[in-house]
Coordinates of C-alpha atoms in Angstrom, one line a residue:
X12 CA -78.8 34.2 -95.9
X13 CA -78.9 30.7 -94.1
X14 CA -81.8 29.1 -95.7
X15 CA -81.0 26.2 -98.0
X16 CA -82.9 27.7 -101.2
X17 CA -80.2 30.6 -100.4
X18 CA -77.2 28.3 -99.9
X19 CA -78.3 26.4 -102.9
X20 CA -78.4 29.2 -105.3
X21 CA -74.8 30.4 -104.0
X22 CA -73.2 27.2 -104.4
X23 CA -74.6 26.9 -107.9
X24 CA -73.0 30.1 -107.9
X25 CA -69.7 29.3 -107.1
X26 CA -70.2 26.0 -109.9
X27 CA -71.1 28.4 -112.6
X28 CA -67.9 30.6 -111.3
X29 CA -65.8 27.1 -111.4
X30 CA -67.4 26.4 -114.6
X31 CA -66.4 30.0 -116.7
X32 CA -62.9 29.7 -115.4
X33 CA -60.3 30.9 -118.2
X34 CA -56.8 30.5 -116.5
X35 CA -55.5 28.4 -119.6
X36 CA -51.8 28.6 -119.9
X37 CA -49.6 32.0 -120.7
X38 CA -49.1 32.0 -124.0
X39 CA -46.2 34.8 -125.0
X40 CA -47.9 37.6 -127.4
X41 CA -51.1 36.0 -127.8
X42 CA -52.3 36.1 -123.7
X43 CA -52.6 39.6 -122.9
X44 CA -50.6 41.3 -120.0
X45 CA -52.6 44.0 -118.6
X46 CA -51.6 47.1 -117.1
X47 CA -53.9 46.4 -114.4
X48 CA -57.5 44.6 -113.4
X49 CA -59.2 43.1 -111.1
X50 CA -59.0 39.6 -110.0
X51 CA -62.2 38.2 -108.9
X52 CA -62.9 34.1 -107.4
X53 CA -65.9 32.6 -106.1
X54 CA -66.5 33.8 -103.5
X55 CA -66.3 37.4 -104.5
X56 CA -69.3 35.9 -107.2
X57 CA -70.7 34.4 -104.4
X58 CA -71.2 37.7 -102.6
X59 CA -72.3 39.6 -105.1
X60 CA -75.3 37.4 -105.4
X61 CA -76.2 36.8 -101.5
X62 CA -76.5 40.7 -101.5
X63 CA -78.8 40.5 -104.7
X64 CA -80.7 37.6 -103.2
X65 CA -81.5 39.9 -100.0
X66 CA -82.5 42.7 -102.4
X67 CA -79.7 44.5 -100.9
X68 CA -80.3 47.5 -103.3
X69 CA -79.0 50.5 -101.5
X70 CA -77.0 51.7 -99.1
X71 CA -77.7 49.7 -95.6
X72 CA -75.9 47.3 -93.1
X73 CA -73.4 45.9 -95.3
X74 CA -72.1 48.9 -96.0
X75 CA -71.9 50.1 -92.8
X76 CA -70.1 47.0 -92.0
X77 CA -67.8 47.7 -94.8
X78 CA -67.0 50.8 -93.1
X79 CA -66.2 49.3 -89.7
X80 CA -64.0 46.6 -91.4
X81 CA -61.9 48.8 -93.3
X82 CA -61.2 51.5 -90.9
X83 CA -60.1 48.6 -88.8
X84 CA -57.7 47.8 -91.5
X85 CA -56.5 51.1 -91.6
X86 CA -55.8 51.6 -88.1
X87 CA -58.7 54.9 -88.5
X88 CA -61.7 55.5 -86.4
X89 CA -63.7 56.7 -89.4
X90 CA -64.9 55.4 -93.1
X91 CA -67.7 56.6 -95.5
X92 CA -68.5 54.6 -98.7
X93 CA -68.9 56.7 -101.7
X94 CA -69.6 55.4 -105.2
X95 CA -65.9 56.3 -106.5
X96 CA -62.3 57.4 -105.7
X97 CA -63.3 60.4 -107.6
X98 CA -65.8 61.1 -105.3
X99 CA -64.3 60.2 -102.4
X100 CA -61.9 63.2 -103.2
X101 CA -64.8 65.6 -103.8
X102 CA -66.1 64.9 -100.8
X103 CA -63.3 65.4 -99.0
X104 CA -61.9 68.8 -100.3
X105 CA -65.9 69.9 -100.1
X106 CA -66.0 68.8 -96.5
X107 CA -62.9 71.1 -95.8
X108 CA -65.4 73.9 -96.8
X109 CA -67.8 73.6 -94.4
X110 CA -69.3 76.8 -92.3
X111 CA -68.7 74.3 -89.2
X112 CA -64.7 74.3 -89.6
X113 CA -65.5 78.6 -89.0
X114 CA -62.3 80.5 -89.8
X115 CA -60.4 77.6 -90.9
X116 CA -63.0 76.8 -93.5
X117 CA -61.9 77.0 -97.2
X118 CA -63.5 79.7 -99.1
X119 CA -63.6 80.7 -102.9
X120 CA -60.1 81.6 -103.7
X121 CA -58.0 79.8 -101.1
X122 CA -54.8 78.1 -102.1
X123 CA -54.3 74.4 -102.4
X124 CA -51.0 73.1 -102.8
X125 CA -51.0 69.9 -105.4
X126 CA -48.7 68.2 -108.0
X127 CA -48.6 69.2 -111.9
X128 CA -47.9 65.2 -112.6
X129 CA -51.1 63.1 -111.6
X130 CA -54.7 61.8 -112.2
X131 CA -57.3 64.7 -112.8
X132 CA -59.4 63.9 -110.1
X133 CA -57.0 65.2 -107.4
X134 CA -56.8 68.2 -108.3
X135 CA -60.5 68.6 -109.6
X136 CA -62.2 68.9 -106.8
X137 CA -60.0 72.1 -105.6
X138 CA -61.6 73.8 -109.2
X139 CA -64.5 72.6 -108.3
X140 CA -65.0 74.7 -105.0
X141 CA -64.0 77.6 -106.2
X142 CA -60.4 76.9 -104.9
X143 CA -56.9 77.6 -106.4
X144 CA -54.3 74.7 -107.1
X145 CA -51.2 75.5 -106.6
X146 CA -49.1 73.4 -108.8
X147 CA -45.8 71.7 -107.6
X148 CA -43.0 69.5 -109.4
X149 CA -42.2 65.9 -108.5
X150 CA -38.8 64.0 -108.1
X151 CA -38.1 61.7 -111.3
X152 CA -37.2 58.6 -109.3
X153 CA -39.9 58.2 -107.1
X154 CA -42.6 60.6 -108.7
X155 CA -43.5 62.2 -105.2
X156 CA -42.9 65.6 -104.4
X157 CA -41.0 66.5 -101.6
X158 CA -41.4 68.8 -98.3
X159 CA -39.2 71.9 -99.3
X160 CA -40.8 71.6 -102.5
X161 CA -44.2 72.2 -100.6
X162 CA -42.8 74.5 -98.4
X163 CA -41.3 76.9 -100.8
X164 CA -45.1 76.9 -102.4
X165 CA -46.8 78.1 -99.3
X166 CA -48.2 81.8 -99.8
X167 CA -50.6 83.9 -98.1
X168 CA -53.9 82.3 -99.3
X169 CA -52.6 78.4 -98.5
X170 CA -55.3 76.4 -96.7
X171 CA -54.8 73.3 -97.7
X172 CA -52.5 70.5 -98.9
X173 CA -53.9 67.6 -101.5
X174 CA -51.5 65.1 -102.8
X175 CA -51.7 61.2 -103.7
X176 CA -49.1 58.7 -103.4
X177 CA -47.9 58.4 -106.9
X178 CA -48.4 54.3 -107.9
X179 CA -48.6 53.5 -104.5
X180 CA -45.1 55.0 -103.5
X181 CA -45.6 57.2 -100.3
X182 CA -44.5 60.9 -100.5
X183 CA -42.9 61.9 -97.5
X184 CA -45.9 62.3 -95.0
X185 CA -44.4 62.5 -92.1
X186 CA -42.8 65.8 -93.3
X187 CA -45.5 67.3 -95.1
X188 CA -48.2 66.8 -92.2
X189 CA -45.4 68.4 -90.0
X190 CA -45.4 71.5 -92.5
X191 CA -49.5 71.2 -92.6
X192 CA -49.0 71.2 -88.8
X193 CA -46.7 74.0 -88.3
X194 CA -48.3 76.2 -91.1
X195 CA -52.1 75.4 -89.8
X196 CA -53.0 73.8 -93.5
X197 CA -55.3 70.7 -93.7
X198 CA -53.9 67.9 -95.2
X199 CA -55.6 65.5 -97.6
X200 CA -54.1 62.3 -98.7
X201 CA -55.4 60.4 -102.0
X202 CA -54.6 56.9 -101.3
X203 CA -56.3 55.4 -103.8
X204 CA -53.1 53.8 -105.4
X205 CA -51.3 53.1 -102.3
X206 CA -53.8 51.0 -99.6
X207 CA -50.9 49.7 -97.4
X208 CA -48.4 51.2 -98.0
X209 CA -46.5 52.5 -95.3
X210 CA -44.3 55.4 -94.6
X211 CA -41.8 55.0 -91.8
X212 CA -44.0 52.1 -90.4
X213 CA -47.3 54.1 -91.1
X214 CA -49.7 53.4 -93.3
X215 CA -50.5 55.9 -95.8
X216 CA -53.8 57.6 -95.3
X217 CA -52.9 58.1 -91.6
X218 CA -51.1 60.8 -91.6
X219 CA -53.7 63.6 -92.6
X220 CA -56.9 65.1 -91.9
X221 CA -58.6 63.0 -94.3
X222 CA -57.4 60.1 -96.8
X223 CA -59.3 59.0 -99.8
X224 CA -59.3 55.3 -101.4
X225 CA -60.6 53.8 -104.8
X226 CA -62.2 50.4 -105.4
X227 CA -62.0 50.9 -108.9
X228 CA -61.2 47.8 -110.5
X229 CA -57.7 48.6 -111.2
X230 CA -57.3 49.2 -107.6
X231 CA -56.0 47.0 -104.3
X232 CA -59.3 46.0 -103.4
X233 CA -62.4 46.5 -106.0
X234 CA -66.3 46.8 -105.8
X235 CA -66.6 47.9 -109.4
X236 CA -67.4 51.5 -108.7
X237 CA -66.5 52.6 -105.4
X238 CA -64.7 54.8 -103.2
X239 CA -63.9 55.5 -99.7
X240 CA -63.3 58.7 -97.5
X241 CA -61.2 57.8 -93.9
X242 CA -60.2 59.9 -91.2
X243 CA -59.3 60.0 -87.8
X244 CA -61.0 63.4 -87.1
X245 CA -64.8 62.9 -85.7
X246 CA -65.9 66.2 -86.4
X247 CA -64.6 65.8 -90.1
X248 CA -66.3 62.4 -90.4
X249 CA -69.3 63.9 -89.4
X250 CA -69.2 66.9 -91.5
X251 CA -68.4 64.2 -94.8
X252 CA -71.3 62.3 -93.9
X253 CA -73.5 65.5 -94.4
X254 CA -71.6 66.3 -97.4
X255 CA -72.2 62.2 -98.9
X256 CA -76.0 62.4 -97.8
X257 CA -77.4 65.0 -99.7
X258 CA -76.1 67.4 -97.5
X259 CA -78.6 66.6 -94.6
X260 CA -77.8 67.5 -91.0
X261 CA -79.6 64.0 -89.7
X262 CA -76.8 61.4 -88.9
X263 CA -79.6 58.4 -88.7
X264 CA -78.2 55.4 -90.4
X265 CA -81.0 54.4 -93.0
X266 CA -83.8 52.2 -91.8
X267 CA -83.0 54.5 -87.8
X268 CA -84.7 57.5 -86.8
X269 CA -84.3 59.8 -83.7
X270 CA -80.4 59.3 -82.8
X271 CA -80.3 62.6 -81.4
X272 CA -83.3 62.4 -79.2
X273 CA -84.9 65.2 -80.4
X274 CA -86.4 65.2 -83.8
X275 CA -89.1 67.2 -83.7
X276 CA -87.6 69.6 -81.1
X277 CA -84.9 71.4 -83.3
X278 CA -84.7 74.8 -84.2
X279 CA -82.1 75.8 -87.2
X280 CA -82.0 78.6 -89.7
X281 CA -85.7 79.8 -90.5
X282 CA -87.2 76.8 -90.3
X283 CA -89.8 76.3 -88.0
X284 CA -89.2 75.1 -84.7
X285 CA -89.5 71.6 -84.4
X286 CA -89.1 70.8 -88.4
X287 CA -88.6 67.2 -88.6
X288 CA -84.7 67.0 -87.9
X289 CA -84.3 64.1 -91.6
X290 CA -85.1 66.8 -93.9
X291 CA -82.9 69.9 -91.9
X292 CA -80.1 70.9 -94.2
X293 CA -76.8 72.1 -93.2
X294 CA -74.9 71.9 -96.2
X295 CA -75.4 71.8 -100.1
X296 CA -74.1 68.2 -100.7
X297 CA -74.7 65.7 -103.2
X298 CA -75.8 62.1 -102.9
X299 CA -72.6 59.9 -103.4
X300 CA -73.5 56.6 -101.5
X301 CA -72.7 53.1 -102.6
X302 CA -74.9 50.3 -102.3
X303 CA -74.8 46.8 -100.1
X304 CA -74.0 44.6 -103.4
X305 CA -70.9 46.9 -103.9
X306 CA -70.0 46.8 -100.2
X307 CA -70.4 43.0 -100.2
X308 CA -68.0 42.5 -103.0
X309 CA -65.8 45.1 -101.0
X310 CA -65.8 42.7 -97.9
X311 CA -65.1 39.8 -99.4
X312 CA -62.4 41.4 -101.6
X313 CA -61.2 42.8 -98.0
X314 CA -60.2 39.4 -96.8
X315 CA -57.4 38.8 -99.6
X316 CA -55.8 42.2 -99.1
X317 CA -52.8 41.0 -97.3
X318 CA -52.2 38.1 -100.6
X319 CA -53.2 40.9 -103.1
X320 CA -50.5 43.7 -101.4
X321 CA -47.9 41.0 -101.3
X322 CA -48.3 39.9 -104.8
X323 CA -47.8 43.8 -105.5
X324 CA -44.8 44.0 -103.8
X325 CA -43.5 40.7 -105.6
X326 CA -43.8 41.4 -109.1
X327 CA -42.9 45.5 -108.5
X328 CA -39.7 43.5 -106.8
X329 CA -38.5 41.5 -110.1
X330 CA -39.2 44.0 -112.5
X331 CA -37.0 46.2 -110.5
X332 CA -34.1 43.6 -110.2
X333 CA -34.1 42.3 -113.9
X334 CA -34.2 45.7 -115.6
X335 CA -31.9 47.4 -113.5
X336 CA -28.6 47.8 -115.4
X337 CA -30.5 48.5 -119.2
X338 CA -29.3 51.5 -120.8
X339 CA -31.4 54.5 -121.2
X340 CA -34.5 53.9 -118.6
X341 CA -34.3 55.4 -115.5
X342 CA -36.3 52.8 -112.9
X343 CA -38.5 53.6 -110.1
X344 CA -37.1 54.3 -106.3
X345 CA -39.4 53.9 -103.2
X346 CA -39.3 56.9 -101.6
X347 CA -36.9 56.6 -98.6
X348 CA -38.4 55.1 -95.3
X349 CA -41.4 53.5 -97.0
X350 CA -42.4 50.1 -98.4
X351 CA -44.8 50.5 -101.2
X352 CA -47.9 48.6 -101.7
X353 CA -47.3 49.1 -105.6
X354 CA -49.8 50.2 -108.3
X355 CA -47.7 49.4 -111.4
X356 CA -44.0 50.1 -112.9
X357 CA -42.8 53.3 -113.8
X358 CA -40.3 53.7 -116.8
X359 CA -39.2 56.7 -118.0
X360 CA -37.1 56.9 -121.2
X361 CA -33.8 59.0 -121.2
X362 CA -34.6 62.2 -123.5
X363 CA -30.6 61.0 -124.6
X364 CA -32.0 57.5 -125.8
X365 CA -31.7 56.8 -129.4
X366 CA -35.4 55.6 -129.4
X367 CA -38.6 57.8 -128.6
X368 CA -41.4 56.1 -125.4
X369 CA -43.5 55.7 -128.4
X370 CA -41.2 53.2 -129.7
X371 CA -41.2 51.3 -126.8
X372 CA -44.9 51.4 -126.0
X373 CA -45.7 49.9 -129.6
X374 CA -43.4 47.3 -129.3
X375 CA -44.7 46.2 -125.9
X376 CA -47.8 46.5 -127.2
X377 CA -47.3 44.5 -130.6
X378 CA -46.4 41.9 -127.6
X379 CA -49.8 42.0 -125.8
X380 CA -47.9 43.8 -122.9
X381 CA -50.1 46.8 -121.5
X382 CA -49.0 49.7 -120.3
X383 CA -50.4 53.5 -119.1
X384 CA -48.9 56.5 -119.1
X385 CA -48.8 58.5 -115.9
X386 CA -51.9 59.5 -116.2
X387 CA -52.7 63.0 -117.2
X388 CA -49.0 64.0 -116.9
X389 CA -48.6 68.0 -116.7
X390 CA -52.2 68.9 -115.8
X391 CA -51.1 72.3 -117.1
X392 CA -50.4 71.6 -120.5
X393 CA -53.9 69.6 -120.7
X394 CA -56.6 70.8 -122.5
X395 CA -59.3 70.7 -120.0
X396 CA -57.0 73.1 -117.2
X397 CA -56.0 76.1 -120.3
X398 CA -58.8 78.6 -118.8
X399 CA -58.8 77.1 -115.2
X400 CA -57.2 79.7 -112.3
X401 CA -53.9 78.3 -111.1
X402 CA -50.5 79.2 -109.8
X403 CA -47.2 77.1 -110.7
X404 CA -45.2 77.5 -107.3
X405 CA -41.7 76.6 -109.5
X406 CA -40.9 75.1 -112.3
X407 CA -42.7 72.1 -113.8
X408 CA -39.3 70.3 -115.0
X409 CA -39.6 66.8 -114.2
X410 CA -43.8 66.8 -114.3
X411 CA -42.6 67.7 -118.6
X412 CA -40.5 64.4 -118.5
X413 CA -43.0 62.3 -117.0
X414 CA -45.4 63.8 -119.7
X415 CA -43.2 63.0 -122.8
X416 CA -40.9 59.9 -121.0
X417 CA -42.3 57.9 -119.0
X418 CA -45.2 55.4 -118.8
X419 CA -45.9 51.9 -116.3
X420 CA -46.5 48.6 -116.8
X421 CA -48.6 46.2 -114.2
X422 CA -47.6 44.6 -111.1
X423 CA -51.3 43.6 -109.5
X424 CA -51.8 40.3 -108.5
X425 CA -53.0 38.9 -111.8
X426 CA -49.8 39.3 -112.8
X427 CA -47.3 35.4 -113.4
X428 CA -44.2 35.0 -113.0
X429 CA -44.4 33.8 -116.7
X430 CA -46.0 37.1 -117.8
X431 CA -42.9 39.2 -115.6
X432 CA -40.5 36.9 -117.6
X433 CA -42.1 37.9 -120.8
X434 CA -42.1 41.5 -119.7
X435 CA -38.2 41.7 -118.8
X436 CA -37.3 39.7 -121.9
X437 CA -39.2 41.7 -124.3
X438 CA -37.8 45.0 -122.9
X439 CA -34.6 44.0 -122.7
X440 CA -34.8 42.8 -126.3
X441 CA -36.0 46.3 -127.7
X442 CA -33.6 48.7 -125.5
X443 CA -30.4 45.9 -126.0
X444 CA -31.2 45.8 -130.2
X445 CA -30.7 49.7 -130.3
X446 CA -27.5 49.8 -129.0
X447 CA -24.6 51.6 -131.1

């Protein structure tokens, strides 16, 4: 990439990047605030089109160099691209099935134990193998559950624990992998709103068997489409890997044959001896691989992590300070012991308040102001999960609340000062003109 036909294309490149620039002024209601978004510079342009120039189509060194890079950043020994945080999480609750894992291995009907209030893609993957979710409430302020609420959901067919960080606030890991621990449950953390955070000077995503990560563009770090799967457990990583690659047994990166010395020497199943060792199948996977242009934006994205986290924390910071005191919104808590790498702003209306969240969502969004809801809210009550198998461990209390009350507004790193001013101002001027 260090010819000068190369270097001249990417520096017209970064010109045309220069050129298309839109960062006019904030103009109140007529700029849009979103919820959340990328935020992309030259040099993230820049390295989508080296990869191009290279022909970088598929999966291949960048991407492996992704992996290294990012593991590093998580303090873990393993990464495996995928093409989505949605798939990151299928592979990782399929990986968890695996005849390798023998007696620990989850099988059709096993017990997972997830939350009611969250994005469908956690708990689909449990469905999707056959598995059970087991549903439990969350806490209000920080929209985590908690360990006794886990531990009073633990049955007889428990195997397995699957939970994400709610908008990047940490549930309390420390406790639930203890519980995983002393119960002999795998624990799978979906980290895809919450790259680091931390939880009692951990980051999240280190405290399970495997951890999962989005680079979704509303996410910390974005490739478009893509998706990560981390863990500290070799045997797991390799077992994923199988899982990602079509479910081959051959651990070869792509362009290498014969790692294991013995390709044509193996003898599996009822194949015959010596079947080429690339096309020996040990489980039925899928093919959920990224490619080198994604994984090229992904490193380049990498290197403004620690600016993009502490732009997070920033905004998440003055929302919290100049909205505390307004009647009838109950404001977000970290959970106790961590310090969030924020997702957005959770606001949830008091049931008591003389306005509906309806009300307030169209008037924000009359102002250009975005906001989400959290997500799916009580999975139960959607209409995708009415036939699905599941058990509710307690009641769903709180996971109702989020589902009729509450909703979030943005704190990523595209986020002004300006458009936090216009925020605060705009919701103060709703809730205050309702009073009495």
């Amino acid at each position: 990439m260090n010819d000068p036909a190369t270097q001249s294309i990417l520096e017209q490149t970064r010109k045309l990047h220069r050129s298309r620039r839109t960062d006019g002024a904030f103009v109140p209601g007529v700029t849009p605030i979103l919820a959340s978004g990328a935020v992309l510079d030259e040099d993230d342009r820049a390295a989508i089109v080296a990869e191009a120039l290279e022909l970088h189509i598929a999966s291949g060194d960048t991407a492996l160099r992704f992996e290294r890079e990012f593991a590093r950043a998580l303090t873990l020994r393993k990464a495996h691209l995928t093409n989505s945080g949605s798939s990151a999480n299928l592979l990782a609750l399929s990986t968890l099935t695996s005849p390798k894992l023998g007696e620990r291995r989850l099988r059709p009907g096993d017990e997972v134990i997830t939350v009611a209030a969250g994005f469908p893609t956690t708990v689909n993957p449990i469905l999707q193998n056959g598995l059970t979710p087991v549903f439990v409430d969350v806490d209000l302020a920080t929209c985590n559950t908690t360990a006794d609420r886990v531990a009073a959901a633990i049955g007889p067919r428990t195997k397995a624990i699957m939970l994400a960080h709610a908008l990047g606030n940490p549930f309390p890991a420390a406790e639930i992998a203890q519980l995983a621990t002393d119960h002999d449950l795998f624990l799978i953390e979906d980290n895809c709103d919450a790259v680091w955070s931390t939880y009692q000077d951990r980051y999240t995503g280190t405290f399970g068997d495997l951890a999962t990560v989005s680079f979704y563009p509303a996410h910390h770090l974005t490739m478009g489409e893509g998706g990560c799967l981390l863990t500290d457990n070799l045997a797991l990583a390799k077992i994923a890997e199988s899982f990602r690659d079509w479910g081959r047994d051959c651990w070869c990166p792509p362009g290498e044959d014969n790692k294991c010395l013995k390709r044509f020497d193996h003898r599996m199943a009822e194949l015959p001896h010596g079947y080429d060792h690339k096309y020996i199948f040990s489980h039925v996977g899928y093919n959920l691989k990224t490619t080198d242009i994604q994984a090229g934006l992904g490193l380049s994205q990498l290197r403004k992590l620690a600016d993009f986290v502490a732009a997070r924390k920033r905004n998440w910071r003055r929302l919290r300070a100049e909205l505390d005191g307004l009647p009838w919104l109950l404001l977000p808590e970290p959970t106790p012991g961590s310090d969030p790498s924020w997702f957005g702003f959770v606001i949830t209306v008091d049931p008591a308040a003389p306005f509906a969240r309806r009300d307030l969502v169209r008037f924000l969004d009359s102002r250009r102001i975005g906001t989400r809801l959290l997500f799916a809210g009580n999975l139960t009550r959607q209409p995708a999960y009415q036939d699905q198998r599941y058990r509710i461990a307690a009641d769903l209390r709180n996971s109702d609340v989020i589902t009729e009350q509450s909703f979030w507004i943005g704190v990523y790193p595209g986020v002004t000062g300006e458009m936090i001013d216009y925020m605060v101002a705009s919701i103060s001027e709703f809730v205050t003109g309702r009073r009495g």
